[in-house]
Tab-separated table of C-alpha atoms in Angstrom:
chain	number	residue	atom	x	y	z
A	1	MET	CA	-106.006	28.217	65.396
A	2	THR	CA	-106.495	24.627	64.269
A	3	SER	CA	-109.806	24.537	66.075
A	4	ILE	CA	-110.953	27.699	64.283
A	5	ILE	CA	-109.937	26.253	60.885
A	6	LYS	CA	-111.868	23.060	61.626
A	7	LYS	CA	-114.983	25.056	62.597
A	8	VAL	CA	-114.737	27.226	59.456
A	9	SER	CA	-114.193	24.159	57.268
A	10	PHE	CA	-117.186	22.422	58.819
A	11	SER	CA	-119.325	25.532	58.282
A	12	VAL	CA	-118.266	25.760	54.613
A	13	LEU	CA	-119.058	22.065	54.168
A	14	LEU	CA	-122.556	22.593	55.571
A	15	VAL	CA	-123.077	25.498	53.134
A	16	LEU	CA	-121.856	23.497	50.124
A	17	LEU	CA	-123.646	20.288	51.038
A	18	PRO	CA	-126.967	21.340	49.442
A	19	LEU	CA	-125.093	22.106	46.233
A	20	PHE	CA	-123.588	18.628	46.129
A	21	ALA	CA	-127.002	17.168	46.885
A	22	SER	CA	-128.576	19.313	44.163
A	23	ALA	CA	-126.036	18.137	41.583
A	24	GLN	CA	-126.737	14.554	42.535
A	25	ASP	CA	-130.492	15.150	42.314
A	26	ILE	CA	-130.137	16.673	38.840
A	27	GLU	CA	-128.239	13.601	37.722
A	28	LYS	CA	-131.036	11.395	39.012
A	29	GLY	CA	-133.713	13.585	37.463
A	30	SER	CA	-135.184	14.647	40.781
A	31	THR	CA	-134.638	18.413	40.614
A	32	LEU	CA	-136.903	20.688	38.608
A	33	ASN	CA	-135.324	22.819	35.900
A	34	THR	CA	-137.462	25.842	35.145
A	35	GLY	CA	-136.106	26.295	31.612
A	36	ASP	CA	-136.867	22.698	30.648
A	37	THR	CA	-140.262	22.922	32.311
A	38	ALA	CA	-141.151	26.126	30.462
A	39	TRP	CA	-140.183	24.594	27.125
A	40	VAL	CA	-142.218	21.424	27.639
A	41	LEU	CA	-145.205	23.497	28.805
A	42	ILE	CA	-145.037	25.373	25.492
A	43	ALA	CA	-144.483	22.154	23.522
A	44	THR	CA	-147.529	20.599	25.166
A	45	ALA	CA	-149.677	23.549	24.114
A	46	LEU	CA	-148.312	23.264	20.564
A	47	VAL	CA	-149.184	19.578	20.331
A	48	MET	CA	-152.649	20.250	21.748
A	49	LEU	CA	-153.196	22.724	18.890
A	50	MET	CA	-152.583	19.949	16.358
A	51	THR	CA	-155.748	17.927	17.071
A	52	PRO	CA	-158.828	20.144	17.627
A	53	ALA	CA	-157.449	22.845	15.295
A	54	GLY	CA	-154.798	21.633	12.836
A	55	LEU	CA	-156.032	18.121	12.076
A	56	ALA	CA	-159.674	19.192	12.348
A	57	LEU	CA	-159.200	21.847	9.646
A	58	PHE	CA	-156.977	19.618	7.504
A	59	TYR	CA	-159.581	16.850	7.500
A	60	GLY	CA	-162.598	19.167	7.508
A	61	GLY	CA	-161.508	21.010	4.382
A	62	LEU	CA	-161.176	17.729	2.496
A	63	SER	CA	-164.641	16.466	3.389
A	64	HIS	CA	-167.842	17.033	1.445
A	65	SER	CA	-169.973	20.014	2.396
A	66	LYS	CA	-172.692	17.879	3.992
A	67	ASN	CA	-170.166	16.243	6.363
A	68	THR	CA	-167.728	19.049	7.172
A	69	LEU	CA	-168.899	19.765	10.698
A	70	ASN	CA	-169.042	16.076	11.568
A	71	THR	CA	-165.499	15.584	10.281
A	72	VAL	CA	-164.180	18.518	12.303
A	73	GLY	CA	-166.106	17.240	15.300
A	74	MET	CA	-164.509	13.803	15.059
A	75	SER	CA	-161.074	15.326	15.625
A	76	TYR	CA	-162.357	17.710	18.265
A	77	VAL	CA	-164.141	15.068	20.311
A	78	SER	CA	-161.185	12.699	19.914
A	79	PHE	CA	-159.122	15.150	21.923
A	80	CYS	CA	-161.778	15.300	24.636
A	81	VAL	CA	-162.234	11.534	24.893
A	82	ALA	CA	-158.520	10.713	24.754
A	83	SER	CA	-157.685	13.305	27.407
A	84	VAL	CA	-160.146	11.688	29.817
A	85	ALA	CA	-159.138	8.118	28.942
A	86	TRP	CA	-155.483	9.017	29.413
A	87	VAL	CA	-155.726	10.428	32.942
A	88	VAL	CA	-158.201	7.780	34.105
A	89	VAL	CA	-156.178	4.720	33.133
A	90	GLY	CA	-154.268	5.168	29.859
A	91	TYR	CA	-151.199	6.782	31.394
A	92	SER	CA	-150.991	4.051	34.016
A	93	LEU	CA	-151.157	1.301	31.385
A	94	ALA	CA	-148.492	3.038	29.313
A	95	PHE	CA	-145.965	4.309	31.841
A	96	SER	CA	-146.389	2.710	35.248
A	97	GLU	CA	-144.220	-0.244	36.188
A	98	GLY	CA	-145.707	-3.465	34.902
A	99	ASN	CA	-144.466	-6.283	32.727
A	100	ALA	CA	-142.962	-6.385	29.243
A	101	PHE	CA	-146.338	-5.857	27.574
A	102	ILE	CA	-148.439	-3.537	29.740
A	103	GLY	CA	-148.155	-1.239	32.724
A	104	SER	CA	-149.939	-1.756	36.017
A	105	LEU	CA	-152.891	0.143	37.498
A	106	ASN	CA	-150.657	1.799	40.059
A	107	ASN	CA	-151.364	5.236	38.596
A	108	LEU	CA	-155.103	4.791	38.049
A	109	PHE	CA	-156.723	8.271	38.046
A	110	LEU	CA	-153.120	9.521	38.375
A	111	GLY	CA	-152.904	8.049	41.839
A	112	ASN	CA	-149.433	8.064	43.384
A	113	VAL	CA	-148.354	10.967	41.151
A	114	GLY	CA	-147.357	13.808	43.454
A	115	ILE	CA	-147.572	17.456	42.440
A	116	GLU	CA	-143.895	17.984	43.241
A	117	GLU	CA	-142.735	14.702	41.702
A	118	ILE	CA	-140.201	14.860	38.859
A	119	ALA	CA	-140.580	12.535	35.872
A	120	ALA	CA	-137.896	9.844	35.683
A	121	ASP	CA	-134.714	10.818	33.812
A	122	THR	CA	-135.971	14.378	33.288
A	123	SER	CA	-136.033	17.701	35.087
A	124	ILE	CA	-139.740	18.425	34.492
A	125	PRO	CA	-142.767	17.731	36.723
A	126	LYS	CA	-144.289	14.302	36.251
A	127	LEU	CA	-147.719	15.878	35.846
A	128	LEU	CA	-146.364	17.845	32.882
A	129	PHE	CA	-145.011	14.640	31.364
A	130	VAL	CA	-148.463	13.098	31.814
A	131	VAL	CA	-150.294	15.842	29.934
A	132	PHE	CA	-147.597	16.064	27.223
A	133	GLN	CA	-147.961	12.362	26.512
A	134	GLY	CA	-151.733	12.690	26.673
A	135	THR	CA	-151.714	15.047	23.699
A	136	PHE	CA	-149.912	12.317	21.734
A	137	ALA	CA	-152.637	9.813	22.555
A	138	ALA	CA	-155.253	12.319	21.393
A	139	ILE	CA	-153.775	12.985	17.986
A	140	ALA	CA	-153.146	9.280	17.409
A	141	VAL	CA	-156.821	8.356	17.701
A	142	ALA	CA	-157.889	11.492	15.812
A	143	ILE	CA	-155.714	10.403	12.866
A	144	VAL	CA	-157.672	7.136	12.738
A	145	SER	CA	-160.917	9.069	12.264
A	146	GLY	CA	-159.736	10.303	8.880
A	147	SER	CA	-160.137	6.822	7.423
A	148	VAL	CA	-163.831	6.482	8.279
A	149	VAL	CA	-165.464	9.927	8.282
A	150	GLU	CA	-168.700	10.411	6.332
A	151	ARG	CA	-170.119	7.007	7.264
A	152	VAL	CA	-169.432	6.197	10.915
A	153	LYS	CA	-171.774	6.790	13.856
A	154	PHE	CA	-170.679	9.556	16.197
A	155	SER	CA	-171.778	7.446	19.186
A	156	PHE	CA	-169.664	4.551	17.939
A	157	TRP	CA	-166.695	6.864	17.614
A	158	LEU	CA	-166.995	8.021	21.216
A	159	VAL	CA	-166.868	4.446	22.502
A	160	PHE	CA	-164.268	3.279	19.998
A	161	SER	CA	-161.839	6.137	20.643
A	162	PHE	CA	-161.983	5.610	24.417
A	163	LEU	CA	-161.308	1.871	24.143
A	164	TRP	CA	-158.702	2.292	21.409
A	165	VAL	CA	-156.596	4.619	23.557
A	166	LEU	CA	-156.668	2.081	26.399
A	167	LEU	CA	-156.352	-1.218	24.537
A	168	VAL	CA	-154.301	-0.319	21.459
A	169	TYR	CA	-152.414	2.929	21.969
A	170	SER	CA	-151.406	2.528	25.623
A	171	PRO	CA	-149.916	-0.992	25.337
A	172	ILE	CA	-147.824	-0.027	22.291
A	173	THR	CA	-146.653	3.097	24.103
A	174	HIS	CA	-145.591	0.907	27.006
A	175	TRP	CA	-143.685	-1.405	24.645
A	176	VAL	CA	-141.659	1.446	23.138
A	177	TRP	CA	-141.422	4.212	25.747
A	178	GLY	CA	-142.753	2.827	29.007
A	179	GLY	CA	-140.267	0.089	29.857
A	180	GLY	CA	-141.786	-2.669	27.734
A	181	PHE	CA	-139.953	-5.189	25.609
A	182	LEU	CA	-139.201	-2.777	22.742
A	183	SER	CA	-137.796	-0.190	25.161
A	184	ASN	CA	-134.667	-2.294	25.577
A	185	SER	CA	-134.524	-3.766	22.068
A	186	GLY	CA	-132.556	-0.880	20.610
A	187	GLU	CA	-135.487	0.349	18.503
A	188	LEU	CA	-135.297	4.067	17.784
A	189	ASP	CA	-138.512	6.090	17.887
A	190	PHE	CA	-137.852	9.591	19.120
A	191	ALA	CA	-141.320	11.108	18.821
A	192	GLY	CA	-143.812	8.488	17.646
A	193	GLY	CA	-143.181	6.806	14.285
A	194	THR	CA	-144.288	3.377	15.452
A	195	VAL	CA	-146.281	4.454	18.503
A	196	ILE	CA	-148.439	6.984	16.676
A	197	HIS	CA	-148.217	7.024	12.883
A	198	ILE	CA	-147.867	3.351	11.983
A	199	ASN	CA	-150.265	2.411	14.751
A	200	ALA	CA	-152.916	4.953	13.730
A	201	GLY	CA	-152.457	4.402	9.996
A	202	VAL	CA	-152.920	0.645	10.276
A	203	ALA	CA	-155.878	1.076	12.634
A	204	GLY	CA	-157.483	3.461	10.145
A	205	LEU	CA	-157.113	0.984	7.282
A	206	VAL	CA	-158.544	-1.879	9.367
A	207	LEU	CA	-161.491	0.253	10.458
A	208	ALA	CA	-162.166	1.373	6.874
A	209	LEU	CA	-162.203	-2.239	5.665
A	210	LEU	CA	-164.496	-3.353	8.487
A	211	LEU	CA	-166.954	-0.493	7.904
A	212	GLY	CA	-167.026	-0.894	4.146
A	213	LYS	CA	-167.007	1.721	1.423
A	214	ARG	CA	-169.169	4.815	1.283
A	215	LYS	CA	-172.216	4.392	-0.943
A	216	ASP	CA	-170.944	7.025	-3.380
A	217	PHE	CA	-167.310	5.881	-3.290
A	218	GLY	CA	-165.843	6.203	-6.757
A	219	LYS	CA	-169.008	7.910	-8.032
A	220	ALA	CA	-169.267	11.198	-6.168
A	221	THR	CA	-168.418	14.320	-8.120
A	222	GLU	CA	-168.681	16.740	-5.192
A	223	MET	CA	-165.382	18.463	-4.522
A	224	PRO	CA	-163.839	18.951	-1.062
A	225	ILE	CA	-165.539	21.830	0.708
A	226	SER	CA	-162.452	24.042	1.166
A	227	LEU	CA	-158.866	23.381	0.200
A	228	THR	CA	-158.063	26.703	1.857
A	229	LEU	CA	-159.063	25.196	5.210
A	230	THR	CA	-156.931	22.145	4.453
A	231	VAL	CA	-153.856	24.236	3.668
A	232	VAL	CA	-154.366	26.315	6.841
A	233	GLY	CA	-154.840	23.084	8.790
A	234	SER	CA	-151.582	21.681	7.412
A	235	ALA	CA	-149.783	24.878	8.452
A	236	LEU	CA	-151.151	24.531	11.998
A	237	LEU	CA	-150.058	20.891	12.033
A	238	TRP	CA	-146.588	21.940	10.893
A	239	PHE	CA	-146.438	24.591	13.618
A	240	GLY	CA	-147.630	22.188	16.296
A	241	TRP	CA	-145.219	19.511	15.094
A	242	PHE	CA	-142.326	21.584	16.443
A	243	GLY	CA	-143.709	20.864	19.908
A	244	PHE	CA	-144.403	17.264	18.936
A	245	ASN	CA	-140.843	16.503	17.823
A	246	ALA	CA	-138.627	19.036	19.592
A	247	GLY	CA	-140.677	18.722	22.766
A	248	SER	CA	-139.912	15.013	22.875
A	249	ALA	CA	-136.399	15.894	23.995
A	250	LEU	CA	-138.131	16.863	27.278
A	251	SER	CA	-135.433	19.461	27.732
A	252	ALA	CA	-134.413	22.822	26.264
A	253	ASN	CA	-131.157	21.612	24.762
A	254	GLY	CA	-129.284	20.913	21.529
A	255	THR	CA	-131.270	17.762	20.831
A	256	ALA	CA	-134.492	19.774	20.865
A	257	ALA	CA	-132.965	22.396	18.575
A	258	ASN	CA	-131.797	19.738	16.116
A	259	ALA	CA	-135.197	18.043	16.187
A	260	LEU	CA	-136.907	21.334	15.375
A	261	LEU	CA	-134.457	22.043	12.538
A	262	VAL	CA	-134.736	18.658	10.827
A	263	THR	CA	-138.526	18.659	11.260
A	264	ASN	CA	-138.757	21.885	9.293
A	265	VAL	CA	-136.362	20.627	6.619
A	266	ALA	CA	-138.182	17.328	6.112
A	267	ALA	CA	-141.589	19.007	5.866
A	268	SER	CA	-140.298	21.503	3.313
A	269	ILE	CA	-138.656	18.959	1.016
A	270	GLY	CA	-141.638	16.622	1.424
A	271	GLY	CA	-143.986	19.281	0.085
A	272	LEU	CA	-141.674	20.014	-2.820
A	273	SER	CA	-141.175	16.364	-3.770
A	274	TRP	CA	-144.946	15.746	-3.832
A	275	ILE	CA	-145.679	18.662	-6.183
A	276	ALA	CA	-142.683	17.770	-8.365
A	277	ILE	CA	-144.292	14.384	-9.033
A	278	GLU	CA	-147.661	16.074	-9.620
A	279	ALA	CA	-146.111	18.497	-12.086
A	280	PHE	CA	-144.524	15.588	-13.972
A	281	ASN	CA	-147.637	13.387	-14.000
A	282	LYS	CA	-150.476	15.919	-14.202
A	283	LYS	CA	-148.691	19.069	-15.402
A	284	LYS	CA	-150.370	20.964	-12.554
A	285	PRO	CA	-148.779	21.148	-9.093
A	286	SER	CA	-151.563	21.621	-6.537
A	287	LEU	CA	-151.721	23.370	-3.165
A	288	LEU	CA	-153.360	20.248	-1.775
A	289	GLY	CA	-150.289	18.379	-2.988
A	290	VAL	CA	-147.784	20.625	-1.268
A	291	ALA	CA	-149.823	20.529	1.953
A	292	SER	CA	-150.087	16.734	1.832
A	293	GLY	CA	-146.396	16.423	0.999
A	294	ALA	CA	-145.431	18.618	3.931
A	295	VAL	CA	-147.489	16.454	6.288
A	296	SER	CA	-145.862	13.363	4.766
A	297	GLY	CA	-142.433	14.843	5.466
A	298	LEU	CA	-143.465	15.571	9.041
A	299	VAL	CA	-144.648	11.994	9.519
A	300	GLY	CA	-141.453	10.556	8.045
A	301	ILE	CA	-139.103	12.598	10.229
A	302	THR	CA	-140.992	11.998	13.482
A	303	PRO	CA	-139.169	8.835	14.649
A	304	ALA	CA	-135.817	10.112	13.356
A	305	CYS	CA	-135.783	13.748	14.485
A	306	GLY	CA	-133.648	13.120	17.561
A	307	TYR	CA	-131.119	11.005	15.683
A	308	VAL	CA	-130.420	12.465	12.225
A	309	ASN	CA	-128.703	15.522	10.778
A	310	VAL	CA	-129.914	17.789	7.973
A	311	GLY	CA	-128.633	15.446	5.262
A	312	GLY	CA	-130.634	12.563	6.705
A	313	ALA	CA	-133.697	14.794	7.070
A	314	LEU	CA	-133.514	15.833	3.414
A	315	MET	CA	-133.486	12.211	2.257
A	316	ILE	CA	-136.234	11.140	4.658
A	317	GLY	CA	-138.481	14.073	3.705
A	318	LEU	CA	-137.849	13.694	-0.019
A	319	ILE	CA	-138.820	10.012	-0.060
A	320	SER	CA	-141.709	10.621	2.353
A	321	GLY	CA	-143.316	12.944	-0.193
A	322	ILE	CA	-142.907	10.331	-2.917
A	323	ILE	CA	-144.325	7.505	-0.797
A	324	GLY	CA	-147.198	9.679	0.365
A	325	TYR	CA	-148.100	10.602	-3.222
A	326	TYR	CA	-148.082	7.059	-4.552
A	327	GLY	CA	-149.802	5.707	-1.434
A	328	VAL	CA	-152.666	8.178	-1.802
A	329	VAL	CA	-152.947	8.557	-5.572
A	330	LYS	CA	-151.924	5.107	-6.840
A	331	LEU	CA	-152.060	2.351	-4.208
A	332	LYS	CA	-155.469	3.347	-2.846
A	333	HIS	CA	-157.047	3.154	-6.286
A	334	LEU	CA	-155.142	0.039	-7.260
A	335	LEU	CA	-156.405	-1.870	-4.208
A	336	ASN	CA	-159.795	-0.082	-4.241
A	337	TYR	CA	-160.203	0.526	-0.506
A	338	ASP	CA	-162.090	3.507	0.900
A	339	ASP	CA	-159.711	5.290	3.267
A	340	THR	CA	-161.671	8.543	3.203
A	341	LEU	CA	-158.915	11.039	3.977
A	342	ASP	CA	-155.899	8.789	3.437
A	343	ALA	CA	-154.763	8.184	6.997
A	344	PHE	CA	-153.117	4.938	5.936
A	345	GLY	CA	-151.411	6.381	2.856
A	346	ILE	CA	-149.862	9.343	4.654
A	347	HIS	CA	-149.461	8.123	8.228
A	348	GLY	CA	-149.232	4.344	7.858
A	349	LEU	CA	-147.048	3.945	4.770
A	350	VAL	CA	-144.898	7.010	5.383
A	351	GLY	CA	-144.622	6.059	9.065
A	352	ILE	CA	-143.208	2.675	8.047
A	353	TRP	CA	-140.653	4.402	5.834
A	354	GLY	CA	-139.736	6.868	8.577
A	355	SER	CA	-139.110	4.115	11.103
A	356	ILE	CA	-136.929	2.096	8.735
A	357	ALA	CA	-135.162	5.259	7.561
A	358	THR	CA	-134.255	6.014	11.175
A	359	GLY	CA	-132.317	2.747	11.166
A	360	ILE	CA	-130.493	3.898	8.057
A	361	PHE	CA	-129.691	7.543	8.823
A	362	ALA	CA	-129.286	7.606	12.637
A	363	ASN	CA	-126.097	9.569	13.178
A	364	PRO	CA	-123.965	9.015	16.312
A	365	SER	CA	-122.691	12.592	16.088
A	366	ILE	CA	-126.272	13.765	16.738
A	367	ASN	CA	-127.110	11.166	19.373
A	368	THR	CA	-124.305	8.990	20.733
A	369	GLY	CA	-126.718	6.190	21.537
A	370	SER	CA	-127.911	5.770	17.945
A	371	ILE	CA	-125.928	4.303	15.065
A	372	GLY	CA	-127.658	3.638	11.748
A	373	ALA	CA	-126.682	1.499	8.795
A	374	LEU	CA	-124.864	4.372	7.064
A	375	TYR	CA	-122.547	4.575	10.049
A	376	GLY	CA	-121.729	0.885	10.269
A	377	ASN	CA	-124.635	-0.659	12.166
A	378	MET	CA	-126.594	-2.640	9.578
A	379	GLN	CA	-128.435	-4.497	12.340
A	380	GLN	CA	-130.379	-1.353	13.230
A	381	ILE	CA	-132.528	-1.765	10.119
A	382	GLY	CA	-133.544	-5.221	11.299
A	383	VAL	CA	-134.357	-3.896	14.770
A	384	GLN	CA	-136.544	-1.178	13.268
A	385	LEU	CA	-138.269	-3.574	10.876
A	386	LEU	CA	-139.087	-6.049	13.645
A	387	ALA	CA	-140.704	-3.298	15.721
A	388	VAL	CA	-142.683	-2.115	12.693
A	389	LEU	CA	-144.038	-5.601	12.008
A	390	MET	CA	-144.996	-6.168	15.647
A	391	VAL	CA	-146.840	-2.852	15.869
A	392	ILE	CA	-148.669	-3.527	12.587
A	393	ALA	CA	-149.784	-6.966	13.762
A	394	TYR	CA	-150.936	-5.852	17.206
A	395	SER	CA	-152.646	-2.694	15.967
A	396	ALA	CA	-154.569	-4.623	13.304
A	397	ILE	CA	-155.743	-7.372	15.661
A	398	ALA	CA	-156.508	-5.174	18.659
A	399	THR	CA	-158.305	-2.558	16.529
A	400	THR	CA	-160.513	-5.320	15.117
A	401	VAL	CA	-161.425	-6.430	18.634
A	402	VAL	CA	-162.178	-2.863	19.726
A	403	TYR	CA	-164.308	-2.358	16.615
A	404	PHE	CA	-166.578	-5.314	17.379
A	405	VAL	CA	-166.885	-4.452	21.076
A	406	SER	CA	-167.729	-0.824	20.288
A	407	SER	CA	-170.160	-1.863	17.562
A	408	PHE	CA	-171.939	-4.163	20.020
A	409	VAL	CA	-172.252	-1.367	22.582
A	410	THR	CA	-173.655	1.159	20.088
A	411	LYS	CA	-175.723	-1.367	18.097
A	412	GLY	CA	-173.752	-0.869	14.938
A	413	ALA	CA	-170.853	1.230	13.740
A	414	ARG	CA	-172.259	2.687	10.564
A	415	VAL	CA	-175.001	5.220	9.905
A	416	ASP	CA	-177.947	4.134	7.781
A	417	GLU	CA	-178.119	4.837	4.046
A	418	THR	CA	-180.581	7.707	4.384
A	419	MET	CA	-178.417	9.522	6.899
A	420	GLU	CA	-175.315	8.944	4.801
A	421	ALA	CA	-177.048	10.340	1.709
A	422	THR	CA	-178.412	13.378	3.589
A	423	GLY	CA	-175.092	14.120	5.247
A	424	LEU	CA	-174.090	13.737	8.860
A	425	ASP	CA	-174.028	17.446	9.664
A	426	GLU	CA	-177.773	17.902	9.442
A	427	ALA	CA	-179.027	14.332	9.808
A	428	TYR	CA	-176.919	13.504	12.871
A	429	HIS	CA	-176.089	16.829	14.510
A	430	GLY	CA	-178.860	19.121	13.247
A	431	GLU	CA	-176.233	21.676	12.245
A	432	ARG	CA	-174.352	22.899	9.195
A	433	GLY	CA	-170.672	23.387	8.721
A	434	PHE	CA	-171.382	26.405	6.520
A	435	ASN	CA	-174.691	28.285	6.633
A	436	ILE	CA	-174.606	29.322	3.003
A	437	GLN	CA	-177.869	29.838	1.075
């Protein structure tokens, strides 16, 4: 009888052993979860929609009629170039094991990334993580284009965007998310406040200053070609941002749900705060204002979405709309710089606020690993501010270097005066954005 019991017990143990192993694998992030994988697949598609559709329409509608197609094309081609740069070497520089500042070339051309491999600390395929992060790189460089459209060579942009992803975006990504020195500093950036928005906003301002102003800057009376396109573009950005922020949880869980909720709240109050200021100052709230305010709210909540509750989101979105308005309408004219479509005002300035605000409103009841100043950790503001300053400094210097290298390769960064006056759609591409007689 004892012998039978031992045999049965041994048989049961053999049956249960895979379950114990599976539980251990899940803990280590080495077992695929189909629900998490399905969600991140959808989130990746949503983020992809943001660049060649959402941002392209948002920027394209704001451009002048003679440059609309070129402006849309800048966002579109940014996605193409960044996607290639990312899989060739960008991902390796950002996420492979390296030193405190940059990853190694161990994953060059995605080498050593197996099709069945699970991304570290997740339950999704590593290849899915690669493409999800690649969509972030694409929108980051596309944001930069908004500062310089209507005067920059398309050939220059192709070279610049490729090098910028590798030499500016990837190192900063490694610092914050890839095991670099900011990864262990305590800095909170859930979905890309420092990595994407501050980085891209500062790069856009630097590029605009290096290129110089448009010849008709401050003189042109031509209105944007289509505010309808801009509003539709902002709606697509808003829609895609759910994948951007909630997808950054890399799991179908409560954190993702909270991120989606607070993203929507911040965008909504951001749009309302912008038009409230417009109504007070100009007596006419505009649809461009509500669209720009919503995008400002989305930018502001991006680093905080995995750490704050609805109350924090309301405050972040409210102030994001205010900062966005004064950055675009007041500061730009006060300092007289030509940031064509206000990438610095909306992404740079609001991104700085969002990162610092994360240090204020991070709520341990939302994420146990994050405690902001309102909950007793005043030091978090200092941690956030230090990361902001380091990203600003590196982005400005490295973007300058990439500008001069790219300009050397393409024999100049700026189109000639005749082409600029004619418009880049016809003079550069031989096409029209709108074939209207």
